[in-house]
Structures are given as C-alpha cells and as structure tokens.
mmCIF file of C-alpha atoms in Angstrom:
data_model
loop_
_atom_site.group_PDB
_atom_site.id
_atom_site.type_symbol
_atom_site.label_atom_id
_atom_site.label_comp_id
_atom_site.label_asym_id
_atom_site.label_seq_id
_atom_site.Cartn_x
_atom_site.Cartn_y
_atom_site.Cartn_z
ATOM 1 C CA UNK A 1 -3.817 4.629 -25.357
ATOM 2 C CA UNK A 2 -2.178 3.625 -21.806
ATOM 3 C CA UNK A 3 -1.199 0.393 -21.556
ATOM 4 C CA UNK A 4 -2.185 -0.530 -17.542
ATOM 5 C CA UNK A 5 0.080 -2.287 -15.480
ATOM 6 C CA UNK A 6 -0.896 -6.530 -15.233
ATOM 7 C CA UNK A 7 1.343 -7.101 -12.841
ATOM 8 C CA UNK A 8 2.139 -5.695 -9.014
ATOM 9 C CA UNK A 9 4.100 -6.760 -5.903
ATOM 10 C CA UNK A 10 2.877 -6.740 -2.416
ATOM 11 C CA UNK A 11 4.905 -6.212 0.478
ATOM 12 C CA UNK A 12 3.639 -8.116 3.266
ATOM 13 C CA UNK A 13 7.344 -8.943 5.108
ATOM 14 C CA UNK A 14 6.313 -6.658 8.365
ATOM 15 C CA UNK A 15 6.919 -7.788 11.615
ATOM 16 C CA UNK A 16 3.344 -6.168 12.658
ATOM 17 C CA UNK A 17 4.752 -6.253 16.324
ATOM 18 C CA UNK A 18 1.756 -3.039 16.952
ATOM 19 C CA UNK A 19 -0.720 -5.766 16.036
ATOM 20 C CA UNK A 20 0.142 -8.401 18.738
ATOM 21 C CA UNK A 21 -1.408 -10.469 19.448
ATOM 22 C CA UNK A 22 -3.216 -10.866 16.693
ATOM 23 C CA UNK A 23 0.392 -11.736 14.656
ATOM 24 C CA UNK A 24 2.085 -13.596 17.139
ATOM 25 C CA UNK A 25 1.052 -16.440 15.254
ATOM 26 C CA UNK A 26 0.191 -14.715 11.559
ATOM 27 C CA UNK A 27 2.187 -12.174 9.514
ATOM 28 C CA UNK A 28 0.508 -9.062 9.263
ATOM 29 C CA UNK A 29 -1.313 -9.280 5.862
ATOM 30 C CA UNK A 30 -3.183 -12.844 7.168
ATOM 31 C CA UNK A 31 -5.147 -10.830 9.802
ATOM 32 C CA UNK A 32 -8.183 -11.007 9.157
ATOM 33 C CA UNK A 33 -10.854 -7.505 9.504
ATOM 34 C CA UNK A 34 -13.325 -8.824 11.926
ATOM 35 C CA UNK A 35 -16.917 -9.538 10.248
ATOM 36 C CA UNK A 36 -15.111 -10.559 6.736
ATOM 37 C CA UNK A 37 -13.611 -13.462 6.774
ATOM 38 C CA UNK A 38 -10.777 -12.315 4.620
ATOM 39 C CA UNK A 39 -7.216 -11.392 5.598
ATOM 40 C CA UNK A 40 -5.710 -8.086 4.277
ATOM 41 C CA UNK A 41 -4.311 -9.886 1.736
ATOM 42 C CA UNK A 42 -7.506 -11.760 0.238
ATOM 43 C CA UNK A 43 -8.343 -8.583 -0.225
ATOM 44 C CA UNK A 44 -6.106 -7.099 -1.866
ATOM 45 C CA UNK A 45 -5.128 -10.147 -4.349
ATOM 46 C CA UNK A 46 -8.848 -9.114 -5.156
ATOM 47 C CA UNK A 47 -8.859 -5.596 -6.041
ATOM 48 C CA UNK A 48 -5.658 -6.271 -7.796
ATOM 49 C CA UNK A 49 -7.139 -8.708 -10.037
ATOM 50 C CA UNK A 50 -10.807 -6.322 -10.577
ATOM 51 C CA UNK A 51 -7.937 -3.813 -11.891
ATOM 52 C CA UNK A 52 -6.499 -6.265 -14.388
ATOM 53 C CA UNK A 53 -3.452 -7.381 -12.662
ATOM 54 C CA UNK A 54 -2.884 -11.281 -13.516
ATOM 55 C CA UNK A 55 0.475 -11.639 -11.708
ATOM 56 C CA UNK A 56 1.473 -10.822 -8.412
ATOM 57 C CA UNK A 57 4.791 -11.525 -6.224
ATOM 58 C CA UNK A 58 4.681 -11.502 -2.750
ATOM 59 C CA UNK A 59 7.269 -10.432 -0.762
ATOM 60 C CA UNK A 60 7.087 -12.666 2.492
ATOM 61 C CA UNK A 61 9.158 -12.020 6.270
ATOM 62 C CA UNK A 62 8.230 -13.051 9.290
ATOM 63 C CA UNK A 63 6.040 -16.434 9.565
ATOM 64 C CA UNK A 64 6.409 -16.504 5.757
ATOM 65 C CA UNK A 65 5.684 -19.938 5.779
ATOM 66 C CA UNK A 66 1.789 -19.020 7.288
ATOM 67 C CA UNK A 67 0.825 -16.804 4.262
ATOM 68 C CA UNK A 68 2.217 -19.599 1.583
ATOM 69 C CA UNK A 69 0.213 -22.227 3.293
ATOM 70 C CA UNK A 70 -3.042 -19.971 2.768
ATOM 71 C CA UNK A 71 -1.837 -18.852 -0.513
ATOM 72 C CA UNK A 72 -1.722 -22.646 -1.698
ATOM 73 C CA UNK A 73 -5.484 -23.462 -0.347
ATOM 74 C CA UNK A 74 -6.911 -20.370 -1.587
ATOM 75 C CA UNK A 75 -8.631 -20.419 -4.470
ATOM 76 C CA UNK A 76 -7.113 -16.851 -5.858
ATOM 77 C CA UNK A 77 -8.037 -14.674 -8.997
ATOM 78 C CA UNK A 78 -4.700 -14.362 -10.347
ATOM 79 C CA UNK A 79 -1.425 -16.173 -10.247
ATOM 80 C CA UNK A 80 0.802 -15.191 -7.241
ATOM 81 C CA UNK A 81 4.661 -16.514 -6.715
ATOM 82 C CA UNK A 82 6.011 -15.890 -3.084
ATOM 83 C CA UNK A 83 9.679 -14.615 -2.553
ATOM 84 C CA UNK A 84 11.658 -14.976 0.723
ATOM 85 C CA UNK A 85 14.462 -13.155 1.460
ATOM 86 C CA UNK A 86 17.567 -15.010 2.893
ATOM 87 C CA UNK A 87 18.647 -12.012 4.896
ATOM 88 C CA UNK A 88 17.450 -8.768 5.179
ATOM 89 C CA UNK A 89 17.816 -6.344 2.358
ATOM 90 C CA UNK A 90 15.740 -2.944 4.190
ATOM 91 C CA UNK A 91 12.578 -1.803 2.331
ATOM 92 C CA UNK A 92 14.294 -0.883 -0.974
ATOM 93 C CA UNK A 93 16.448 -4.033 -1.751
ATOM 94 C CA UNK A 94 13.486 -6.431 -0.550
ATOM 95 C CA UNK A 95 11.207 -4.553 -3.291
ATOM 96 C CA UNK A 96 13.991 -4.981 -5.876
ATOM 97 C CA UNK A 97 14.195 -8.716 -4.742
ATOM 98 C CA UNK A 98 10.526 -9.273 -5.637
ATOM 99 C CA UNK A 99 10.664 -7.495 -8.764
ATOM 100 C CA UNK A 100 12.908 -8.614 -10.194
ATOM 101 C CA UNK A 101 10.681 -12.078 -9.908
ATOM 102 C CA UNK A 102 7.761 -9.770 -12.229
ATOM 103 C CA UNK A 103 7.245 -12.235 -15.436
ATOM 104 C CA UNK A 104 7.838 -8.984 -17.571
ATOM 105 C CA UNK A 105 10.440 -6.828 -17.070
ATOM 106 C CA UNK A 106 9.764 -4.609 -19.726
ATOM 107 C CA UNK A 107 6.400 -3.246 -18.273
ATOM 108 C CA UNK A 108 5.111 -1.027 -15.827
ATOM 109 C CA UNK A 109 4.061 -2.452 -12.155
ATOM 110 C CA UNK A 110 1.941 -1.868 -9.396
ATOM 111 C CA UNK A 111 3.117 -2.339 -5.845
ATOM 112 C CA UNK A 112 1.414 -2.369 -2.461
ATOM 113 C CA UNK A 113 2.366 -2.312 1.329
ATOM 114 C CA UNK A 114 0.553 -5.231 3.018
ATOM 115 C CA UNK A 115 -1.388 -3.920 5.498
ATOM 116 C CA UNK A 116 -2.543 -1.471 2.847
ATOM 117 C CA UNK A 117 -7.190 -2.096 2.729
ATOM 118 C CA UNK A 118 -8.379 0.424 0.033
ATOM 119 C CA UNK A 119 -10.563 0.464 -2.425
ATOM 120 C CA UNK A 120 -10.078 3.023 -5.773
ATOM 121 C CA UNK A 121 -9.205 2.510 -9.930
ATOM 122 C CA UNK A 122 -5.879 1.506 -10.319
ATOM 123 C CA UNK A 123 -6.339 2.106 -13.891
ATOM 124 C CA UNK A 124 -6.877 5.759 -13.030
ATOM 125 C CA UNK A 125 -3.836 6.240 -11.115
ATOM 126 C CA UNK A 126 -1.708 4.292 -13.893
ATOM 127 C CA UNK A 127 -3.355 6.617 -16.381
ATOM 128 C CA UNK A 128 -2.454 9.657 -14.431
ATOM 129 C CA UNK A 129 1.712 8.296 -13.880
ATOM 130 C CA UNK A 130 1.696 7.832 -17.736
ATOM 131 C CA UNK A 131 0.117 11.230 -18.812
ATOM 132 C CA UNK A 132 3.050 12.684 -16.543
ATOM 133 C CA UNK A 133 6.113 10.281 -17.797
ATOM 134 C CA UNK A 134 6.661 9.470 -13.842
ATOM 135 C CA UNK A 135 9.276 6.895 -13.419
ATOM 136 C CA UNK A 136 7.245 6.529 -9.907
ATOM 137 C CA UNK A 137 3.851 7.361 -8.753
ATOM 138 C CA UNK A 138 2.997 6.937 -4.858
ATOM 139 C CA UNK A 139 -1.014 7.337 -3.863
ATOM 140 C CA UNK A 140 -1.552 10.247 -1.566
ATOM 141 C CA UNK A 141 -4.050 10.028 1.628
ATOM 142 C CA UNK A 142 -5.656 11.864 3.685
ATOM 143 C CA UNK A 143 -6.073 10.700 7.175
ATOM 144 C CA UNK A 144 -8.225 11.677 9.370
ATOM 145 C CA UNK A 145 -6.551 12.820 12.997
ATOM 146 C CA UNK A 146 -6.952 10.592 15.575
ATOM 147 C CA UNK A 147 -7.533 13.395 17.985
ATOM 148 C CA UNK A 148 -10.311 16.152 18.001
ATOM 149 C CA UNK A 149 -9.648 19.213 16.605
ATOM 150 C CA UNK A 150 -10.690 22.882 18.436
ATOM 151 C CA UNK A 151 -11.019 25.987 16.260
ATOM 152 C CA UNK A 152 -10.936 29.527 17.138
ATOM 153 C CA UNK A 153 -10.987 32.990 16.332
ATOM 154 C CA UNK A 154 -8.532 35.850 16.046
ATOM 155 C CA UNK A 155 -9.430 36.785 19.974
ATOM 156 C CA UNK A 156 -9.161 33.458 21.201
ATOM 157 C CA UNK A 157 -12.499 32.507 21.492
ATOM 158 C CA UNK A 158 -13.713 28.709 20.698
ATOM 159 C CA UNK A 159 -15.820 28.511 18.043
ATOM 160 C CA UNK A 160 -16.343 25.134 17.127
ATOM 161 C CA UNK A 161 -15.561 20.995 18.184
ATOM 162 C CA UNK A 162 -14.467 19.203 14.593
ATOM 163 C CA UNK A 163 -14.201 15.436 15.608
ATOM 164 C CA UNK A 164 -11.424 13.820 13.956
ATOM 165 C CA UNK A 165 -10.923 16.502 11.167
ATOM 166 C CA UNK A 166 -9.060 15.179 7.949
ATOM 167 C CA UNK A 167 -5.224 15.817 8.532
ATOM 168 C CA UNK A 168 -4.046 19.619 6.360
ATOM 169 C CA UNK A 169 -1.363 17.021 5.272
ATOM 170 C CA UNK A 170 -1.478 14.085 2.269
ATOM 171 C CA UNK A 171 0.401 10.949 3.538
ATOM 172 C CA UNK A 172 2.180 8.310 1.389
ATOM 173 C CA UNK A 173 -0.981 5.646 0.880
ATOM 174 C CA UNK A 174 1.636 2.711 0.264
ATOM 175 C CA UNK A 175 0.402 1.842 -2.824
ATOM 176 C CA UNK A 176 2.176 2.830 -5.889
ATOM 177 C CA UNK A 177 2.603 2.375 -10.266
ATOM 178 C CA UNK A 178 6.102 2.095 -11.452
ATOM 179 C CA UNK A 179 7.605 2.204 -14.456
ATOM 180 C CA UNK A 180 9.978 -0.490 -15.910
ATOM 181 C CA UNK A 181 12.941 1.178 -15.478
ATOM 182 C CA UNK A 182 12.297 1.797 -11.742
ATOM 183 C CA UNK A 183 13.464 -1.599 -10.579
ATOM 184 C CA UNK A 184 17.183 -0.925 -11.622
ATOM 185 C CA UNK A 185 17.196 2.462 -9.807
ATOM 186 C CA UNK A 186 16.249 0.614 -6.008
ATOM 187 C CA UNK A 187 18.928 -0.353 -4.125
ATOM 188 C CA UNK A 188 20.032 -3.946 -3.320
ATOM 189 C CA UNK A 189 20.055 -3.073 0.060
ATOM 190 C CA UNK A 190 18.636 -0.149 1.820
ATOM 191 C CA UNK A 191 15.757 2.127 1.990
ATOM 192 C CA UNK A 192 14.659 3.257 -1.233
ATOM 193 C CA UNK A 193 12.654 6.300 0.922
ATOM 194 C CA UNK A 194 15.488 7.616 2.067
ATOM 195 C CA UNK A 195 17.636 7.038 -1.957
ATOM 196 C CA UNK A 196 15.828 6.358 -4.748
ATOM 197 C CA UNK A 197 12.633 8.628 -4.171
ATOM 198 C CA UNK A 198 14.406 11.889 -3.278
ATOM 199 C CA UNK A 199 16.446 11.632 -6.489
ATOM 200 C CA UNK A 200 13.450 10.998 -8.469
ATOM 201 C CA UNK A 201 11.460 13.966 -6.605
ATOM 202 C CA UNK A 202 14.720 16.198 -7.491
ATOM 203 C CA UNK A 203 14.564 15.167 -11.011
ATOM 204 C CA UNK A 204 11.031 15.748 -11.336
ATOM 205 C CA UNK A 205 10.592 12.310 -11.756
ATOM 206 C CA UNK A 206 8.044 11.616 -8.811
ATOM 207 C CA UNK A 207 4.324 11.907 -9.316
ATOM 208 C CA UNK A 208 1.724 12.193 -6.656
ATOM 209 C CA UNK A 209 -1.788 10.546 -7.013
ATOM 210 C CA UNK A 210 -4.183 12.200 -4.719
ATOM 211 C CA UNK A 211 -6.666 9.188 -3.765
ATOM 212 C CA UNK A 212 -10.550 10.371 -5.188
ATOM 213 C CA UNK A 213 -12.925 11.352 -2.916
ATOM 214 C CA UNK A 214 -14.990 9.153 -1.207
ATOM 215 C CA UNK A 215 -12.303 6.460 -1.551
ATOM 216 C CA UNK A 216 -11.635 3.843 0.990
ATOM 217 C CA UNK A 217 -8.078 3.511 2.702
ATOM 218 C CA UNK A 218 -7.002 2.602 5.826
ATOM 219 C CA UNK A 219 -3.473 1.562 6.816
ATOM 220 C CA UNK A 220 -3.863 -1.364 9.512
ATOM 221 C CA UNK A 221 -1.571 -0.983 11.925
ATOM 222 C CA UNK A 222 -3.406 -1.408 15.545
ATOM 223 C CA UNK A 223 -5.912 -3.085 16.998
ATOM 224 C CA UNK A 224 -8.077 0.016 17.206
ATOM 225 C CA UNK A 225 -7.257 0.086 13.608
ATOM 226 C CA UNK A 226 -8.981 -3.602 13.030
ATOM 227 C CA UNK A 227 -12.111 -2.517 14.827
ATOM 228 C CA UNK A 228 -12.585 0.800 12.988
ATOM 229 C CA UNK A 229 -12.418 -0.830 9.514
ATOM 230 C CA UNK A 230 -14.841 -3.319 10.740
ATOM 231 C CA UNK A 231 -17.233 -0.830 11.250
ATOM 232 C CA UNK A 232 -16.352 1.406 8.564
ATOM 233 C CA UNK A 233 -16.888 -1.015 5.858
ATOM 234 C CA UNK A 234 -19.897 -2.243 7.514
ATOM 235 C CA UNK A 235 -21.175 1.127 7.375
ATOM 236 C CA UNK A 236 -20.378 0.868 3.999
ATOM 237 C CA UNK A 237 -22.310 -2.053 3.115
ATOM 238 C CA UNK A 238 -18.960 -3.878 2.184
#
C-alpha cells in the first residue's frame, strides 16, 4: 500500500515581470484568472488539499508581504506556513529553504511552481514515483504550439492546416513528488535543474509522469496566457 504524500511546497517567489501589469502590484501566484475570483494560488491550496495534502509551505519573493496578507484572510483547506528568503538562494536552495520547514521530514512531498493551474490525481502520480523507487518524479506536459502547424507530403505538396497541434515534445509541468531523502541532495544555493536532477537522471533515479489525457494544465506566464485559461475553463464548465 503507498503511503501518499500530506504535505507539498509551492513556489510562488517569481518576479512574473511577463505578467506586468497585472504584478506590478501582486506576486505572480495572487493573479487572479479572469471570471474566477481566485488567484493561482487559491487554486492550487485547493487541489492540494482534494489530494490529501494538510500542510503546505510557501515559498514567497517578490511582494511577499501581498500573498501573506491574503493567506491570513483566507479561509484555506489546509494549514499553510510562508517562508521568505533573506537573500537569494537560485531555484534549488530556495526549494531546500522551504523544505526543510515540511512538519515531517521523514516523508515524501509534493511540490509545485506557482503559476502552475492544473487539474489531475496527485495520488496517481505519487503511486506511479513509488512503484518506480524515484527519489524524484517531475509531471510531463504536452503543450500545445502557439503557432499553426503545415503538413506535407514527400513532393512538397500541402496537405493539411493543424491549428495549434500538441508540441512532438513533453515539457517539465512544474509540479513534482519527492521522496524524503531528496531535500538533502538540493543545493543551498543554486539551480537544482542544472545539479541535482541530471545526477538523479544519470543514476536512474528520475521518473517521468506523463499528465493523463484530458487533463488540465496551463503554465501562466502572459497575459494571453490569463485570457486563454479564462476561456478554457469556461469551456470546461469550471
């Protein structure tokens, strides 16, 4: 029987400078998807808890002090601590920062980037890192390419218009189940992309989670971005 990870951190420390202006006065995980009401972050606080997570840290950057106000008027489904760092430790030592604020070091952990607005079982993906003893397990995407795609034959010919095709490529999703052990193998300071996940991949410690089909995920990171989950969840009924 897996045991499923109850606690997770969320990264949401981003400058979000290819949002402006809606985070000149907001980090990025307090903007809000037009027609909900709810900033990135409501939402994911949300899934998190619907997947059985009861503790969550939240890593916190620029206008930190916007998303602790919120966090202290919300009324939220699990407990959340906030974490600031003093100076800047790059991508890897800020996640060790905030894990190492998990109430249980001895279990396994979810994490997400904040601008992160999916919707799939967290349970499932845990399930799959344990059945493969990962030490790490990202979520794979598949985007869809901005840009419309032109096929053609072996002559040259043009055959068919594919509007925004799904990308030949899976992405990192930024969302991710770690083992306990993980935390001690992230840097203090640096990019654990660049360190601690190539070692792992060489060791055949790395898992990838390819997200289900049909499953929502959009990484917010524009404007045009904001407006196309907006109408993609409203298309969705959600």
């Amino acid at each position: 029987m897996h045991t499923y990870p109850t606690q997770a951190v969320i990264l949401a420390g981003g400058q979000g400078s290819r949002l402006r202006p809606y985070t000149d006065d907001r980090p990025k995980p307090m903007v809000e998807i037009p027609g909900t009401g709810t900033p990135i972050i409501g939402h994911q606080l949300s899934w998190l808890a619907a997947e059985g997570v009861t503790d969550a840290v939240v890593s916190c950057g620029h206008l930190a002090e916007v998303l602790q106000e919120w966090l202290e008027e919300a009324v939220l489904p699990l407990r959340v601590t906030t974490v600031v760092e003093t100076e800047p430790l790059g991508r890897g030592g800020g996640l060790r920062y905030a894990a190492e604020r998990l109430p249980d070091a001895d279990q396994p952990w979810y994490a997400t980037n904040g601008d992160i607005w999916t919707r799939f079982s967290l349970r499932e993906m845990a399930a799959f890192h344990a059945e493969r003893d990962a030490t790490a397990t990202l979520a794979l995407a598949r985007p869809r390419i901005p840009w419309g795609a032109v096929e053609t034959d072996a002559f040259g010919h043009i055959t068919d218009f594919i509007e925004s095709p799904p990308s030949p490529y899976l992405i990192n999703a930024g969302v991710y189940v770690f083992s306990p052990a993980f935390t001690k193998l992230l840097p203090d300071r640096g990019d654990h992309e660049r360190t601690t996940f190539p070692r792992l991949a060489r060791e055949r410690r790395l898992a990838g989670y390819p997200l289900p089909n049909g499953a929502y995920w959009r990484a917010i990171d524009t404007a045009k971005d904001l407006t196309e989950a907006a109408r993609e969840l409203g298309a969705h009924g959600s």
